[in-house]
C-alpha cells in the first residue's frame, strides 16, 4: 500500500515535471519569435531555475551578439550562469565572457571562481575549456591566476588540456607582455611534448610569441621531423614555416660537391631519377631529414600545407631538382577560384625563378571561359614563363587565340605575353612581329594599341635588325584607322628616323597632306616627327650658319627655303600654328624656336634625339620574388610583409645541438650520479619544486589542501619513474660512449656528457651564439623561479651560486622530468591513435 | 598572424552574423567599402597596411574574413572552405539566410571551437560533432545523432541533474581517431563510394583544310536537308586540353570503428599530385598505388583528389561550322552523344553558343532539330536539352548572326559577317568516368563495434560532370 502510494506520488512528480516542462516550452516558444528580444524577457529566462530556460536565454543572447548588438547590459544575469550544469549554457556563457569581460572586468571576476573550479574537473574537455576561457578573459588583475593555471595545465594528463594550455600561453602573453620569460619557460615544456596534438599548437604560439627564439628548437628539431605527418594541417603550416627558419639559421646550407649522395629523398622510390641527377648536391643529414619528412605533405588536401612545403623546398634547396613540386601545385587548380588565384600567383613567381618547373604542365594554364579575369591573367603569365623554345609555338598559337578573343581583358594580356615570348630568340621575335603587324588593321582598339606597344618594344631591343619592320609599319599607316594606332606608328617612325632615314620623310609628307583630318593625338605625333626630322636635317645641313640664322629669324615664312625638308617643316608648323588645340600650338612653337636657332641645336638634339631607354616589359609578377611562397604579400603587394626569412648563416653550430637522444640521457645520467653521490643539488631541487607549489597555492588560496598533497604525490611518482628510468636506458648510453673520445671511456658516464659539451665549447668561434643563448635560457628560468617564489628567493640564489657548474645538468634534468611524466600520461591517450597513424 | 573576425553577409552586404576575434576588428561596414572599391575579382583585398580581407561567396551568402597581413594567404581561404563544409554538415546545403538566423548559437559555438587565438583550431566535422552537439529538436535525426548530442538533449529534459552525470558526458571519451567522432551508432549500416570527375576539354578550331571540307559538305547537303547533315561523319577533333579533376567521396554510416579497404584502378594513367584525407594510410598507397586503406570519418568525406590529363573527350561531342548557306552567312552547331557504352543517357545537357556581343545584334533564322535555343545574355545563346538525352543521338542548330549596323566598315568597305566564337557544352553523366577509373574492390577489413551479423550495404556510384567542353570556332 505504502509502496503503491509512493509509486503514485512518483508518477505525479513526473507528471508535474512534464507539465512544468511543457509550460516552460510553451512560454519559451514566444521568446524572440518575432526577432525582437525584450530585455525583461531575456533577463527572466537567464535568471530562471530551469536549465532549459537558461539555455533559451543564452541563445537569445547569442542571437543578439551575432547580430552585432551590444549586450553588455545583461552581464550580471549572464555571469550568474557561469556554473550552469548544462554544457551548452556554460559554453555560451564562456563565449559571452570572452567577448565582454574586458568591459565589465569587476563583474567578470565573479565568474573566475567557477571557472577555476572547472580546471579540476574530471572531464579533460571541461578542463581545456576552463583554461581557454581563463586565459581569454582580458582582465589584467587575473594574470597571476592565469599563470598558475597554465603551469598546472602544461603537465596535465590529457593532451587536450595541454593543447589548450599551449594556446593559453599565447593569450596570457598578449594580456601581459612582462611575463614573457615565464611563459617561454612553460612553452619550452610544451614544445618538447610527446603528443603531436600539442606540438602543433605550441609551435603556433611560439611563432606568435617568440619567433626569434629558434634556439629553443634544437632538441626538438628531429622529433618534429618525425611527427610532422601526424600534426594537424594547421599546425603543419606553422611547423613547416618555423623549421624552414630554423634551418636557415642553424643548419649548413646544401652545397655542390663532387661526391654522389645516394640517400637524397630516399623515402620515395619513384624518384630514382632525382637521385641520379642530384649526385653532386650534398646536404646536411638534418636538412635531409626535414626534406624527407616534408615531401609527403605535398599530398595534403589542405592547399596551405602544400604551399608551405613548396616554400620550404624553395627556401632551403632551390638548387635541387624540384620538378616534383609541379603536380601538387597544378592539382590545386581544381579548387575554388579563390584558391586557384593564390596558387597561380605563387606558380607565376616560382616559374620565374625555376625555369622549366612547370614546362610539362602548360595545358593546365590554358584559359577556360569560366576562369575569372584575374585567374586568366595569371594563367597567361604562368604559361609564358614556362614556355621554352620547343613549346613556344604551341604557346604562341594559344596566346594568339586569346588576343583575338571576345573577352577584352584577355586581349591586352595576351599581346603583352606575346611580347615577352619574343625575348626567347630572334626567330621567335620575327615570328611575333609578323603576327603583330597583321593586327594593326584590326578593328579592336585594344589589340591594335597593345600590338604597337609590343612592336616598339621588340624593335627597340635591336633597332638595326628591324629597319624593314619600320618600313612595314609605314606601309601599314596607309590603312590604319585607329587614331591611337596612327599616333603610335608615327611616333615609332620618328623614333627610328636616325637609322631608317629614307622612310620618315616620306611618312611625314603623306601625313602632312591629311593633317587636318587626323585625330589630335596623331597631329601631335606628326608635329613631333617633323621636329625630329628637321633636327637631323639641321645637324647635317652644310649651309653657312649665319645666313641660315638670319633667314630663320627675319622672315621664316616669307622666304621659301630651297630644301624640301625646310618646306615640309615650315608647312607642318604652320598647320599646327592655326590648330584649335592649345597644346599643339604650344608644342609647335617650342620646336620651332628650338630648331630655328643653330646655337640651340645641341638642345634640340637632346630634346628630340635622346636615346630612349628600352621599354621595360617585365612579367607582371616580377618584384614579387621577395615575398615568401604562400605569404599574403605575394597576392596583395601593398601591405607590410613582416616576416622575411632569416638569411643563411655562414657559420652554423655543430649538429650535435640537435641531438635529442643525447639530451634526454644527459638529464637522466646526472640523476644517476646524484643518487649515488650525496647528490645535494638534486634533492634540493626536488623539495624546492614542492615547496614552490605550496607557496603559490597558499598565495592564491584557491586550492584545497588535498590537491596539494596530490600534486606532491604526482611529483614523487614521476621522480620515482625518473630514478627507475636509467635501468631501461642503459642501451642508449653505449651510443653516447661511441660518440665520445676513446680515452674518456673509463670515466663515469656523466662526465662523458660534460665532455661533449666541452667539445662544443672548444669550437667557440662557431658555437658562440648557441652557447650564449643556452646561458640566457638558464638565467631566464632561474628568474622565473624567483618570481614565483618570493620567500625562497635569496636562499635559492645562494644555492645557485654553489651549483653554478652543475646548472646545465639540473636544467636539462628538470626538462626531462617533465617529458618523462608526459610520456607516460600520454601513452594511454594517444597510443591507439598513433598506432593507426603510424601505418602511414 | 591571425584571423580578426568572421562575418557572414547576404549578397547585398547586409550583415547576418558577426564573430569578432580581436578587440577592434575592421567592421563589416569598412569591409563593404573595401569590397565596393575593389574590382569584383580581387580575392585578397587590402583593408589597411596590415589588415587584409579574404572573402568567398557560397550559395547566397558572403563569408568575409579580415586577417592580419602576416597570415599565409591560403590559411583564411582554406578556413572558409572548412567553415562552409562544417555548416553544410550541420545545416545541410544549400545555406541560406534563414538557416543562419535560426542557428546563431550553434554557429557561434562552432566558431568558438574552430578558431583559437586567431588561428584555425579544430576544423574536422566529426571532431566538432563531439564538441558542439546540434540540438535542433529534430527528433527524426535523433537515432543518428552522436551520443554526445543525444545525452545533452536528455540532460535538458531532466531537471534533476547531478554534476557527476554532467561531467561523465561522452565528450571526454575522446575518440582515438582524431577525424572520427566517438561512439558512432547506426541502425542501418551503409557504405557508399562516389567518384566524381569534372572534365575540361578544349577542342581547337578546325584547320583550314577541314574548314574547306566542311563548307563543301555543307553546301552539297543544303538541298538534302535544311536542318542537319547526318551524312557528315561525327568526328571530334583531337582535343588540345583534356583534363579530369577527380574526387573520391565516401559516405560512411557504420557503427563503431570500421577499417575499410578500397582498391581503385586508374588504368595506366598518371595521377598528378594526388591529395589524401588524413585518414588514408599513405604507406599502403605507396606499396600498391590505388589501395586506399582507412578508418573513415562518420558521414561524408573526400578521401582522395586527383588530376589526370589526356583523358578521353567524354560521351558528348560537337562541332561548329561557319560560312554555310547560299549567302555564306550561316553557321551550324552540331551536338551528338556517342554510341552507348555502359551508360544510357546524359542529363542537363546544354550548349552555349558564344559570339561577340558588341558586334552581333541578334541571331536570326535559328532552326534547331531538337532542344530550345534562346539568347540569354549579351553574346551568349543557350541551347538546352531538358531531361535525359539518350546515347547515339544527335542534334543540330542553324542560324545567321545579324551584325550591328552601326559598326564601322572594315578596310574593304563591308562589315564582315560574324560567326560564333566557340561552343561550350556542359552535362552530367552518371555511371561512367572519362578517365576509366574503376572501383576494383571495397571491403570492410575489420569493424570494432560493428555487429558481426550486420551486412552493411555497399554502393558505388560514378559521375562525370562535363563542365567546360569548349569547341573553338
PDB file of N, CA, C and O in Angstrom, chain A residues 259-315:
ATOM      1  N   UNK A 259      80.626  14.483 -55.237  1.00  0.00           N
ATOM      2  CA  UNK A 259      80.549  13.222 -54.495  1.00  0.00           C
ATOM      3  C   UNK A 259      79.094  12.785 -54.539  1.00  0.00           C
ATOM      4  O   UNK A 259      78.201  13.578 -54.265  1.00  0.00           O
ATOM      5  N   UNK A 260      78.845  11.582 -54.904  1.00  0.00           N
ATOM      6  CA  UNK A 260      77.447  11.169 -55.017  1.00  0.00           C
ATOM      7  C   UNK A 260      76.803  10.967 -53.647  1.00  0.00           C
ATOM      8  O   UNK A 260      77.444  10.490 -52.709  1.00  0.00           O
ATOM      9  N   UNK A 261      75.570  11.362 -53.529  1.00  0.00           N
ATOM     10  CA  UNK A 261      74.802  11.021 -52.330  1.00  0.00           C
ATOM     11  C   UNK A 261      73.705  10.077 -52.780  1.00  0.00           C
ATOM     12  O   UNK A 261      72.996  10.339 -53.745  1.00  0.00           O
ATOM     13  N   UNK A 262      73.596   9.004 -52.081  1.00  0.00           N
ATOM     14  CA  UNK A 262      72.596   8.031 -52.540  1.00  0.00           C
ATOM     15  C   UNK A 262      71.348   8.044 -51.681  1.00  0.00           C
ATOM     16  O   UNK A 262      70.424   7.288 -51.894  1.00  0.00           O
ATOM     17  N   UNK A 263      71.354   8.941 -50.710  1.00  0.00           N
ATOM     18  CA  UNK A 263      70.196   8.902 -49.810  1.00  0.00           C
ATOM     19  C   UNK A 263      69.257  10.086 -49.995  1.00  0.00           C
ATOM     20  O   UNK A 263      68.322  10.255 -49.254  1.00  0.00           O
ATOM     21  N   UNK A 264      69.531  10.894 -50.992  1.00  0.00           N
ATOM     22  CA  UNK A 264      68.672  12.067 -51.164  1.00  0.00           C
ATOM     23  C   UNK A 264      67.245  11.649 -51.488  1.00  0.00           C
ATOM     24  O   UNK A 264      67.008  10.897 -52.426  1.00  0.00           O
ATOM     25  N   UNK A 265      66.333  12.136 -50.718  1.00  0.00           N
ATOM     26  CA  UNK A 265      64.901  11.776 -50.905  1.00  0.00           C
ATOM     27  C   UNK A 265      64.714  10.275 -50.914  1.00  0.00           C
ATOM     28  O   UNK A 265      63.996   9.729 -51.735  1.00  0.00           O
ATOM     29  N   UNK A 266      65.398   9.615 -50.042  1.00  0.00           N
ATOM     30  CA  UNK A 266      65.412   8.170 -50.134  1.00  0.00           C
ATOM     31  C   UNK A 266      64.059   7.563 -49.809  1.00  0.00           C
ATOM     32  O   UNK A 266      63.820   6.407 -50.086  1.00  0.00           O
ATOM     33  N   UNK A 267      63.169   8.329 -49.249  1.00  0.00           N
ATOM     34  CA  UNK A 267      61.895   7.727 -48.843  1.00  0.00           C
ATOM     35  C   UNK A 267      60.984   7.474 -50.023  1.00  0.00           C
ATOM     36  O   UNK A 267      60.013   6.776 -49.930  1.00  0.00           O
ATOM     37  N   UNK A 268      61.288   8.078 -51.109  1.00  0.00           N
ATOM     38  CA  UNK A 268      60.361   7.927 -52.230  1.00  0.00           C
ATOM     39  C   UNK A 268      61.013   7.109 -53.332  1.00  0.00           C
ATOM     40  O   UNK A 268      61.976   7.509 -53.951  1.00  0.00           O
ATOM     41  N   UNK A 269      60.448   5.961 -53.568  1.00  0.00           N
ATOM     42  CA  UNK A 269      61.078   5.066 -54.531  1.00  0.00           C
ATOM     43  C   UNK A 269      60.875   5.536 -55.965  1.00  0.00           C
ATOM     44  O   UNK A 269      61.536   5.099 -56.876  1.00  0.00           O
ATOM     45  N   UNK A 270      59.938   6.476 -56.143  1.00  0.00           N
ATOM     46  CA  UNK A 270      59.674   6.934 -57.502  1.00  0.00           C
ATOM     47  C   UNK A 270      60.736   7.895 -58.015  1.00  0.00           C
ATOM     48  O   UNK A 270      60.712   8.266 -59.182  1.00  0.00           O
ATOM     49  N   UNK A 271      61.608   8.295 -57.152  1.00  0.00           N
ATOM     50  CA  UNK A 271      62.478   9.394 -57.531  1.00  0.00           C
ATOM     51  C   UNK A 271      63.905   8.976 -57.808  1.00  0.00           C
ATOM     52  O   UNK A 271      64.844   9.656 -57.449  1.00  0.00           O
ATOM     53  N   UNK A 272      64.029   7.862 -58.447  1.00  0.00           N
ATOM     54  CA  UNK A 272      65.387   7.407 -58.750  1.00  0.00           C
ATOM     55  C   UNK A 272      66.110   8.396 -59.648  1.00  0.00           C
ATOM     56  O   UNK A 272      67.289   8.629 -59.517  1.00  0.00           O
ATOM     57  N   UNK A 273      65.330   8.952 -60.557  1.00  0.00           N
ATOM     58  CA  UNK A 273      65.932   9.924 -61.474  1.00  0.00           C
ATOM     59  C   UNK A 273      66.502  11.108 -60.698  1.00  0.00           C
ATOM     60  O   UNK A 273      67.595  11.572 -60.974  1.00  0.00           O
ATOM     61  N   UNK A 274      65.718  11.542 -59.746  1.00  0.00           N
ATOM     62  CA  UNK A 274      66.154  12.679 -58.945  1.00  0.00           C
ATOM     63  C   UNK A 274      67.494  12.377 -58.311  1.00  0.00           C
ATOM     64  O   UNK A 274      68.411  13.174 -58.329  1.00  0.00           O
ATOM     65  N   UNK A 275      67.604  11.157 -57.776  1.00  0.00           N
ATOM     66  CA  UNK A 275      68.850  10.795 -57.114  1.00  0.00           C
ATOM     67  C   UNK A 275      70.025  10.878 -58.071  1.00  0.00           C
ATOM     68  O   UNK A 275      71.071  11.411 -57.745  1.00  0.00           O
ATOM     69  N   UNK A 276      69.790  10.366 -59.262  1.00  0.00           N
ATOM     70  CA  UNK A 276      70.889  10.346 -60.214  1.00  0.00           C
ATOM     71  C   UNK A 276      71.305  11.769 -60.593  1.00  0.00           C
ATOM     72  O   UNK A 276      72.471  12.074 -60.682  1.00  0.00           O
ATOM     73  N   UNK A 277      70.310  12.601 -60.761  1.00  0.00           N
ATOM     74  CA  UNK A 277      70.626  13.959 -61.185  1.00  0.00           C
ATOM     75  C   UNK A 277      71.309  14.752 -60.080  1.00  0.00           C
ATOM     76  O   UNK A 277      72.050  15.663 -60.352  1.00  0.00           O
ATOM     77  N   UNK A 278      70.996  14.403 -58.855  1.00  0.00           N
ATOM     78  CA  UNK A 278      71.478  15.210 -57.745  1.00  0.00           C
ATOM     79  C   UNK A 278      72.743  14.671 -57.126  1.00  0.00           C
ATOM     80  O   UNK A 278      73.045  14.966 -55.996  1.00  0.00           O
ATOM     81  N   UNK A 279      73.451  13.893 -57.855  1.00  0.00           N
ATOM     82  CA  UNK A 279      74.617  13.245 -57.272  1.00  0.00           C
ATOM     83  C   UNK A 279      75.598  14.228 -56.677  1.00  0.00           C
ATOM     84  O   UNK A 279      76.284  13.907 -55.728  1.00  0.00           O
ATOM     85  N   UNK A 280      75.666  15.382 -57.222  1.00  0.00           N
ATOM     86  CA  UNK A 280      76.672  16.330 -56.779  1.00  0.00           C
ATOM     87  C   UNK A 280      76.188  17.245 -55.671  1.00  0.00           C
ATOM     88  O   UNK A 280      76.925  18.054 -55.174  1.00  0.00           O
ATOM     89  N   UNK A 281      74.932  17.129 -55.344  1.00  0.00           N
ATOM     90  CA  UNK A 281      74.378  18.071 -54.383  1.00  0.00           C
ATOM     91  C   UNK A 281      74.353  17.430 -53.003  1.00  0.00           C
ATOM     92  O   UNK A 281      73.640  16.460 -52.770  1.00  0.00           O
ATOM     93  N   UNK A 282      75.151  17.986 -52.109  1.00  0.00           N
ATOM     94  CA  UNK A 282      75.269  17.374 -50.790  1.00  0.00           C
ATOM     95  C   UNK A 282      74.608  18.260 -49.757  1.00  0.00           C
ATOM     96  O   UNK A 282      74.840  19.466 -49.720  1.00  0.00           O
ATOM     97  N   UNK A 283      73.770  17.666 -48.955  1.00  0.00           N
ATOM     98  CA  UNK A 283      73.118  18.452 -47.918  1.00  0.00           C
ATOM     99  C   UNK A 283      73.325  17.798 -46.569  1.00  0.00           C
ATOM    100  O   UNK A 283      73.610  16.607 -46.470  1.00  0.00           O
ATOM    101  N   UNK A 284      73.162  18.611 -45.568  1.00  0.00           N
ATOM    102  CA  UNK A 284      73.311  18.163 -44.198  1.00  0.00           C
ATOM    103  C   UNK A 284      72.282  17.071 -43.900  1.00  0.00           C
ATOM    104  O   UNK A 284      71.144  17.161 -44.347  1.00  0.00           O
ATOM    105  N   UNK A 285      72.669  16.042 -43.142  1.00  0.00           N
ATOM    106  CA  UNK A 285      71.705  14.970 -42.834  1.00  0.00           C
ATOM    107  C   UNK A 285      70.448  15.506 -42.151  1.00  0.00           C
ATOM    108  O   UNK A 285      69.351  14.990 -42.380  1.00  0.00           O
ATOM    109  N   UNK A 286      70.577  16.549 -41.329  1.00  0.00           N
ATOM    110  CA  UNK A 286      69.406  17.084 -40.636  1.00  0.00           C
ATOM    111  C   UNK A 286      68.455  17.748 -41.622  1.00  0.00           C
ATOM    112  O   UNK A 286      67.238  17.631 -41.508  1.00  0.00           O
ATOM    113  N   UNK A 287      69.020  18.441 -42.585  1.00  0.00           N
ATOM    114  CA  UNK A 287      68.196  19.063 -43.606  1.00  0.00           C
ATOM    115  C   UNK A 287      67.513  17.985 -44.440  1.00  0.00           C
ATOM    116  O   UNK A 287      66.330  18.064 -44.757  1.00  0.00           O
ATOM    117  N   UNK A 288      68.279  16.944 -44.714  1.00  0.00           N
ATOM    118  CA  UNK A 288      67.742  15.841 -45.491  1.00  0.00           C
ATOM    119  C   UNK A 288      66.559  15.213 -44.761  1.00  0.00           C
ATOM    120  O   UNK A 288      65.539  14.876 -45.363  1.00  0.00           O
ATOM    121  N   UNK A 289      66.711  15.090 -43.463  1.00  0.00           N
ATOM    122  CA  UNK A 289      65.634  14.523 -42.643  1.00  0.00           C
ATOM    123  C   UNK A 289      64.361  15.341 -42.806  1.00  0.00           C
ATOM    124  O   UNK A 289      63.268  14.811 -43.003  1.00  0.00           O
ATOM    125  N   UNK A 290      64.523  16.641 -42.757  1.00  0.00           N
ATOM    126  CA  UNK A 290      63.362  17.523 -42.877  1.00  0.00           C
ATOM    127  C   UNK A 290      62.743  17.414 -44.269  1.00  0.00           C
ATOM    128  O   UNK A 290      61.531  17.306 -44.415  1.00  0.00           O
ATOM    129  N   UNK A 291      63.585  17.427 -45.287  1.00  0.00           N
ATOM    130  CA  UNK A 291      63.061  17.367 -46.654  1.00  0.00           C
ATOM    131  C   UNK A 291      62.282  16.072 -46.855  1.00  0.00           C
ATOM    132  O   UNK A 291      61.198  16.070 -47.451  1.00  0.00           O
ATOM    133  N   UNK A 292      62.855  14.973 -46.334  1.00  0.00           N
ATOM    134  CA  UNK A 292      62.171  13.690 -46.499  1.00  0.00           C
ATOM    135  C   UNK A 292      60.840  13.695 -45.773  1.00  0.00           C
ATOM    136  O   UNK A 292      59.863  13.110 -46.239  1.00  0.00           O
ATOM    137  N   UNK A 293      60.791  14.375 -44.617  1.00  0.00           N
ATOM    138  CA  UNK A 293      59.546  14.400 -43.848  1.00  0.00           C
ATOM    139  C   UNK A 293      58.527  15.328 -44.485  1.00  0.00           C
ATOM    140  O   UNK A 293      57.322  15.100 -44.410  1.00  0.00           O
ATOM    141  N   UNK A 294      59.011  16.403 -45.120  1.00  0.00           N
ATOM    142  CA  UNK A 294      58.084  17.402 -45.661  1.00  0.00           C
ATOM    143  C   UNK A 294      57.483  16.956 -46.981  1.00  0.00           C
ATOM    144  O   UNK A 294      56.352  17.280 -47.300  1.00  0.00           O
ATOM    145  N   UNK A 295      58.248  16.186 -47.734  1.00  0.00           N
ATOM    146  CA  UNK A 295      57.803  15.856 -49.091  1.00  0.00           C
ATOM    147  C   UNK A 295      56.438  15.171 -49.144  1.00  0.00           C
ATOM    148  O   UNK A 295      55.601  15.534 -49.970  1.00  0.00           O
ATOM    149  N   UNK A 296      56.155  14.195 -48.282  1.00  0.00           N
ATOM    150  CA  UNK A 296      54.825  13.561 -48.362  1.00  0.00           C
ATOM    151  C   UNK A 296      53.683  14.539 -48.106  1.00  0.00           C
ATOM    152  O   UNK A 296      52.558  14.281 -48.519  1.00  0.00           O
ATOM    153  N   UNK A 297      53.967  15.648 -47.436  1.00  0.00           N
ATOM    154  CA  UNK A 297      52.890  16.595 -47.143  1.00  0.00           C
ATOM    155  C   UNK A 297      52.396  17.299 -48.401  1.00  0.00           C
ATOM    156  O   UNK A 297      51.375  17.976 -48.374  1.00  0.00           O
ATOM    157  N   UNK A 298      53.125  17.140 -49.485  1.00  0.00           N
ATOM    158  CA  UNK A 298      52.614  17.694 -50.741  1.00  0.00           C
ATOM    159  C   UNK A 298      51.303  17.015 -51.108  1.00  0.00           C
ATOM    160  O   UNK A 298      50.554  17.494 -51.938  1.00  0.00           O
ATOM    161  N   UNK A 299      51.046  15.872 -50.493  1.00  0.00           N
ATOM    162  CA  UNK A 299      49.795  15.167 -50.775  1.00  0.00           C
ATOM    163  C   UNK A 299      48.687  15.589 -49.828  1.00  0.00           C
ATOM    164  O   UNK A 299      47.637  14.958 -49.772  1.00  0.00           O
ATOM    165  N   UNK A 300      48.915  16.649 -49.074  1.00  0.00           N
ATOM    166  CA  UNK A 300      47.870  17.101 -48.157  1.00  0.00           C
ATOM    167  C   UNK A 300      46.706  17.665 -48.944  1.00  0.00           C
ATOM    168  O   UNK A 300      46.867  18.216 -50.022  1.00  0.00           O
ATOM    169  N   UNK A 301      45.527  17.518 -48.386  1.00  0.00           N
ATOM    170  CA  UNK A 301      44.358  18.072 -49.064  1.00  0.00           C
ATOM    171  C   UNK A 301      44.253  19.570 -48.790  1.00  0.00           C
ATOM    172  O   UNK A 301      43.453  20.257 -49.410  1.00  0.00           O
ATOM    173  N   UNK A 302      45.037  20.051 -47.815  1.00  0.00           N
ATOM    174  CA  UNK A 302      44.970  21.462 -47.460  1.00  0.00           C
ATOM    175  C   UNK A 302      45.990  22.233 -48.296  1.00  0.00           C
ATOM    176  O   UNK A 302      47.196  22.020 -48.197  1.00  0.00           O
ATOM    177  N   UNK A 303      45.514  23.145 -49.106  1.00  0.00           N
ATOM    178  CA  UNK A 303      46.413  23.841 -50.025  1.00  0.00           C
ATOM    179  C   UNK A 303      47.441  24.679 -49.275  1.00  0.00           C
ATOM    180  O   UNK A 303      48.551  24.889 -49.762  1.00  0.00           O
ATOM    181  N   UNK A 304      47.083  25.156 -48.084  1.00  0.00           N
ATOM    182  CA  UNK A 304      48.039  25.954 -47.309  1.00  0.00           C
ATOM    183  C   UNK A 304      49.254  25.111 -46.940  1.00  0.00           C
ATOM    184  O   UNK A 304      50.387  25.595 -46.942  1.00  0.00           O
ATOM    185  N   UNK A 305      49.031  23.840 -46.633  1.00  0.00           N
ATOM    186  CA  UNK A 305      50.138  22.951 -46.292  1.00  0.00           C
ATOM    187  C   UNK A 305      51.013  22.742 -47.525  1.00  0.00           C
ATOM    188  O   UNK A 305      52.242  22.807 -47.446  1.00  0.00           O
ATOM    189  N   UNK A 306      50.382  22.527 -48.659  1.00  0.00           N
ATOM    190  CA  UNK A 306      51.139  22.286 -49.887  1.00  0.00           C
ATOM    191  C   UNK A 306      52.058  23.478 -50.166  1.00  0.00           C
ATOM    192  O   UNK A 306      53.244  23.311 -50.436  1.00  0.00           O
ATOM    193  N   UNK A 307      51.510  24.675 -50.037  1.00  0.00           N
ATOM    194  CA  UNK A 307      52.339  25.850 -50.318  1.00  0.00           C
ATOM    195  C   UNK A 307      53.436  26.018 -49.277  1.00  0.00           C
ATOM    196  O   UNK A 307      54.533  26.475 -49.592  1.00  0.00           O
ATOM    197  N   UNK A 308      53.156  25.645 -48.035  1.00  0.00           N
ATOM    198  CA  UNK A 308      54.193  25.732 -47.006  1.00  0.00           C
ATOM    199  C   UNK A 308      55.343  24.790 -47.340  1.00  0.00           C
ATOM    200  O   UNK A 308      56.514  25.128 -47.150  1.00  0.00           O
ATOM    201  N   UNK A 309      55.014  23.609 -47.861  1.00  0.00           N
ATOM    202  CA  UNK A 309      56.065  22.660 -48.247  1.00  0.00           C
ATOM    203  C   UNK A 309      56.842  23.217 -49.441  1.00  0.00           C
ATOM    204  O   UNK A 309      58.074  23.162 -49.475  1.00  0.00           O
ATOM    205  N   UNK A 310      56.125  23.770 -50.394  1.00  0.00           N
ATOM    206  CA  UNK A 310      56.785  24.333 -51.569  1.00  0.00           C
ATOM    207  C   UNK A 310      57.735  25.442 -51.128  1.00  0.00           C
ATOM    208  O   UNK A 310      58.884  25.517 -51.581  1.00  0.00           O
ATOM    209  N   UNK A 311      57.283  26.268 -50.203  1.00  0.00           N
ATOM    210  CA  UNK A 311      58.135  27.339 -49.702  1.00  0.00           C
ATOM    211  C   UNK A 311      59.383  26.779 -49.047  1.00  0.00           C
ATOM    212  O   UNK A 311      60.484  27.284 -49.232  1.00  0.00           O
ATOM    213  N   UNK A 312      59.190  25.693 -48.298  1.00  0.00           N
ATOM    214  CA  UNK A 312      60.321  25.076 -47.616  1.00  0.00           C
ATOM    215  C   UNK A 312      61.374  24.642 -48.631  1.00  0.00           C
ATOM    216  O   UNK A 312      62.555  24.944 -48.487  1.00  0.00           O
ATOM    217  N   UNK A 313      60.945  23.936 -49.670  1.00  0.00           N
ATOM    218  CA  UNK A 313      61.903  23.474 -50.676  1.00  0.00           C
ATOM    219  C   UNK A 313      62.522  24.660 -51.414  1.00  0.00           C
ATOM    220  O   UNK A 313      63.720  24.680 -51.685  1.00  0.00           O
ATOM    221  N   UNK A 314      61.697  25.627 -51.716  1.00  0.00           N
ATOM    222  CA  UNK A 314      62.188  26.773 -52.470  1.00  0.00           C
ATOM    223  C   UNK A 314      63.205  27.569 -51.650  1.00  0.00           C
ATOM    224  O   UNK A 314      64.178  28.099 -52.177  1.00  0.00           O
ATOM    225  N   UNK A 315      62.971  27.640 -50.340  1.00  0.00           N
ATOM    226  CA  UNK A 315      63.857  28.452 -49.499  1.00  0.00           C
ATOM    227  C   UNK A 315      65.108  27.695 -49.090  1.00  0.00           C
ATOM    228  O   UNK A 315      66.131  28.299 -48.824  1.00  0.00           O
TER     229      UNK A 315
END
